[in-house]
Amino acid sequence: MPASRYTVSDVMTHTAVAIGREASYKEIVELLHEWKVSAVPVLEGEGRVVGVVSEADLLPKEEFRREEPRLPEQLDEASKAGGVLAEDLMSSPAVTVHPDATTAEAARIMARRHVKRLPVVNQLGMLEGVVSRSDLLKVFLRPDEELEEEIRQAVLTDLAPGMTSLDFSVREGVVTLRGPLHDRALVPLLARAIRAVEGVVDVRIELDGTVSAAA
């Protein structure tokens, strides 16, 4: 199966807005509004990421303005309601990603940790940029012609040289494969290999001698 060609460094925003520990609550709100982002990394020293302040970290001030927390799980959120500086509000340690991580790895981190943006740091923890959900979706902007060429070269030629005669088309990122293939065991392998190409939206299998379905 072809390796992912796209890494975080290919899609991340290299110029990232960041704050220090002493940034005020209002300053953070203003930055989020001005830069139209949902979170900002908190830096110390020469640029080491020590935390992140997100919209979720700021909302408790409004949520618990008039009411005390009623449930045990609200205590951590409520504790931030009195925060006025970034160091009081930030989530630490920050959930980060390295620039050489694949876009798939970054997507998994975001999904598992329920975050929308990840600071991108080097091996020393120094900020190099930020990657967001929208950045990860950039791979789906690849033109159909580019996807078609990669599938032909990286999948059908390199991985399955006996399948170069198969007919396939790519439209809006959806790959449809047609032709004779009598070994059903190859269908899921072929589908996974095509789906692994960055930018492929879906794979549809319509091969002679097999069931007509996406594997």
Coordinates of C-alpha atoms in Angstrom, one line a residue:
M1 CA 0.0 0.0 0.0
P2 CA 1.5 3.4 -0.9
A3 CA 2.7 5.5 2.0
S4 CA 1.0 8.7 2.8
R5 CA 2.6 11.5 0.7
Y6 CA 1.3 14.3 2.8
T7 CA 2.6 15.3 6.2
V8 CA 1.6 18.0 8.6
S9 CA 4.4 20.3 7.3
D10 CA 2.7 20.2 3.8
V11 CA -0.6 21.6 5.0
M12 CA 0.0 23.5 8.3
T13 CA -0.1 27.3 8.8
H14 CA 3.5 28.3 9.3
T15 CA 2.7 31.8 10.6
A16 CA 0.8 31.1 13.8
V17 CA -0.6 33.6 16.4
A18 CA 0.6 32.7 19.9
I19 CA 0.5 34.3 23.4
G20 CA 2.6 34.2 26.6
R21 CA 1.6 33.1 30.0
E22 CA 0.8 36.7 31.1
A23 CA -1.7 37.4 28.3
S24 CA -5.0 38.6 29.7
Y25 CA -8.4 37.1 29.2
K26 CA -9.7 40.0 27.1
E27 CA -6.5 40.0 25.0
I28 CA -7.0 36.3 24.2
V29 CA -10.6 36.9 23.2
E30 CA -9.6 39.7 21.0
L31 CA -6.9 37.6 19.3
L32 CA -9.3 34.7 18.6
H33 CA -11.8 37.2 17.1
E34 CA -9.2 39.0 15.0
W35 CA -7.4 36.0 13.6
K36 CA -10.6 33.9 13.3
V37 CA -9.2 30.9 15.2
S38 CA -10.6 28.7 17.9
A39 CA -7.4 28.4 20.0
V40 CA -3.9 29.8 20.5
P41 CA -0.8 28.1 21.8
V42 CA 0.9 29.5 25.0
L43 CA 4.6 30.0 24.8
E44 CA 7.4 30.5 27.2
G45 CA 11.1 31.2 26.7
E46 CA 12.2 31.3 23.1
G47 CA 9.0 29.6 21.8
R48 CA 8.4 26.4 23.7
V49 CA 4.8 25.4 23.8
V50 CA 3.5 25.0 27.4
G51 CA -0.2 25.0 26.8
V52 CA -3.2 26.0 24.7
V53 CA -6.0 28.3 25.4
S54 CA -9.2 27.5 23.4
E55 CA -12.7 28.8 23.3
A56 CA -13.7 26.0 25.5
D57 CA -11.2 27.2 28.2
L58 CA -12.8 30.7 28.0
L59 CA -16.5 29.8 28.1
P60 CA -16.7 28.8 31.8
K61 CA -16.4 32.5 32.7
E62 CA -19.8 33.0 31.0
E63 CA -21.3 29.6 31.9
F64 CA -20.7 30.0 35.6
R65 CA -21.2 33.8 35.8
R66 CA -24.4 33.4 37.9
E67 CA -24.5 29.7 38.8
E68 CA -22.2 27.4 40.8
P69 CA -21.3 24.0 39.4
R70 CA -23.9 21.4 40.2
L71 CA -22.1 18.3 38.9
P72 CA -18.7 16.9 39.9
E73 CA -17.5 16.9 36.3
Q74 CA -18.1 20.6 36.1
L75 CA -15.6 21.5 38.8
D76 CA -12.6 21.6 36.5
E77 CA -14.4 23.9 34.1
A78 CA -15.7 26.1 36.9
S79 CA -12.2 26.5 38.2
K80 CA -11.3 28.4 35.1
A81 CA -14.2 30.8 35.5
G82 CA -12.0 33.0 37.8
G83 CA -9.0 32.9 35.5
V84 CA -7.7 36.2 34.1
L85 CA -4.4 35.2 32.6
A86 CA -3.4 32.6 30.0
E87 CA -1.5 30.5 32.6
D88 CA -4.7 30.2 34.6
L89 CA -6.9 29.4 31.6
M90 CA -4.7 27.1 29.5
S91 CA -5.0 23.4 29.0
S92 CA -1.6 22.0 29.8
P93 CA 0.4 20.0 28.7
A94 CA -0.6 21.0 25.2
V95 CA -1.7 18.4 22.7
T96 CA 0.8 18.8 19.9
V97 CA 2.0 17.1 16.7
H98 CA 5.3 17.0 14.9
P99 CA 5.7 18.4 11.3
D100 CA 6.7 15.0 9.9
A101 CA 3.5 13.3 11.2
T102 CA 1.1 12.2 8.4
T103 CA -2.1 14.1 8.0
A104 CA -3.9 10.9 9.0
E105 CA -2.0 10.8 12.3
A106 CA -2.9 14.5 12.9
A107 CA -6.6 13.7 12.1
R108 CA -6.6 10.8 14.6
I109 CA -5.1 13.0 17.4
M110 CA -7.7 15.7 16.8
A111 CA -10.6 13.2 16.9
R112 CA -9.4 11.3 20.0
R113 CA -8.5 14.5 21.9
H114 CA -11.5 16.5 20.7
V115 CA -9.5 19.5 19.5
K116 CA -9.9 21.6 16.4
R117 CA -6.3 22.8 16.1
L118 CA -2.8 21.4 17.0
P119 CA 0.4 23.3 17.6
V120 CA 3.1 21.9 15.4
V121 CA 6.4 21.6 17.4
N122 CA 9.9 20.3 16.7
Q123 CA 11.8 17.8 18.8
L124 CA 12.6 20.5 21.4
G125 CA 8.9 21.5 21.7
M126 CA 9.4 24.8 19.9
L127 CA 6.5 26.1 17.9
E128 CA 6.8 25.8 14.1
G129 CA 3.2 26.4 13.1
V130 CA -0.4 25.3 13.7
V131 CA -2.5 22.7 11.8
S132 CA -6.3 22.9 11.9
R133 CA -9.1 20.7 10.7
S134 CA -9.5 22.8 7.6
D135 CA -5.8 22.4 6.8
L136 CA -6.2 18.6 6.9
L137 CA -9.0 18.8 4.4
K138 CA -6.7 20.5 1.8
V139 CA -5.7 17.0 0.5
F140 CA -9.2 16.7 -1.0
L141 CA -8.5 19.7 -3.2
R142 CA -6.2 17.6 -5.4
P143 CA -7.4 17.5 -9.0
D144 CA -8.9 14.3 -10.3
E145 CA -6.1 14.1 -13.0
E146 CA -3.5 14.1 -10.3
L147 CA -5.3 11.3 -8.3
E148 CA -5.7 9.3 -11.5
E149 CA -2.0 9.5 -12.3
E150 CA -0.9 8.5 -8.7
I151 CA -3.4 5.5 -8.7
R152 CA -2.0 4.3 -12.0
Q153 CA 1.6 4.6 -11.0
A154 CA 1.6 3.8 -7.2
V155 CA -1.2 1.3 -7.1
L156 CA -1.8 -0.4 -10.4
T157 CA 1.8 -0.3 -11.7
D158 CA 3.8 -0.7 -8.5
L159 CA 1.6 -2.8 -6.3
A160 CA -0.6 -4.6 -8.8
P161 CA 1.3 -4.8 -12.1
G162 CA -1.1 -7.4 -13.4
M163 CA -4.0 -5.0 -13.1
T164 CA -2.8 -2.2 -15.4
S165 CA -5.4 -3.2 -17.9
L166 CA -8.2 -2.4 -15.5
D167 CA -10.3 0.6 -16.5
F168 CA -10.9 3.3 -13.8
S169 CA -12.1 6.8 -13.6
V170 CA -11.9 9.6 -11.0
R171 CA -14.7 12.1 -10.6
E172 CA -14.9 14.6 -7.7
G173 CA -12.4 12.4 -5.9
V174 CA -14.5 9.2 -6.2
V175 CA -12.7 6.4 -7.9
T176 CA -14.7 3.8 -10.0
L177 CA -12.8 0.7 -11.0
R178 CA -14.1 -1.5 -13.8
G179 CA -12.9 -4.6 -15.7
P180 CA -12.1 -8.3 -15.3
L181 CA -10.8 -9.5 -12.0
H182 CA -11.7 -13.1 -11.0
D183 CA -9.7 -13.4 -7.8
R184 CA -12.1 -12.0 -5.2
A185 CA -9.3 -11.9 -2.6
L186 CA -7.7 -9.0 -4.4
V187 CA -10.8 -6.8 -4.2
P188 CA -10.4 -5.5 -0.6
L189 CA -6.6 -5.2 -1.0
L190 CA -7.1 -3.1 -4.2
A191 CA -9.7 -0.9 -2.6
R192 CA -7.6 -0.2 0.5
A193 CA -4.6 0.7 -1.7
I194 CA -6.6 3.1 -3.7
R195 CA -8.3 4.6 -0.6
A196 CA -4.9 5.2 0.9
V197 CA -4.1 7.7 -1.8
E198 CA -4.4 11.2 -0.3
G199 CA -7.4 13.0 -1.6
V200 CA -9.5 10.0 -2.6
V201 CA -13.1 10.4 -1.4
D202 CA -14.4 7.0 -2.0
V203 CA -13.8 3.8 -4.0
R204 CA -16.4 2.0 -6.1
I205 CA -15.8 -1.5 -7.4
E206 CA -17.5 -2.8 -10.5
L207 CA -15.3 -5.6 -11.6
D208 CA -16.2 -8.6 -13.8
G209 CA -16.3 -11.8 -11.8
T210 CA -16.8 -10.1 -8.4
V211 CA -19.6 -8.6 -6.5
S212 CA -20.3 -5.0 -7.6
A213 CA -19.6 -3.2 -4.4
A214 CA -17.0 -1.0 -2.7
A215 CA -14.7 -3.2 -0.7

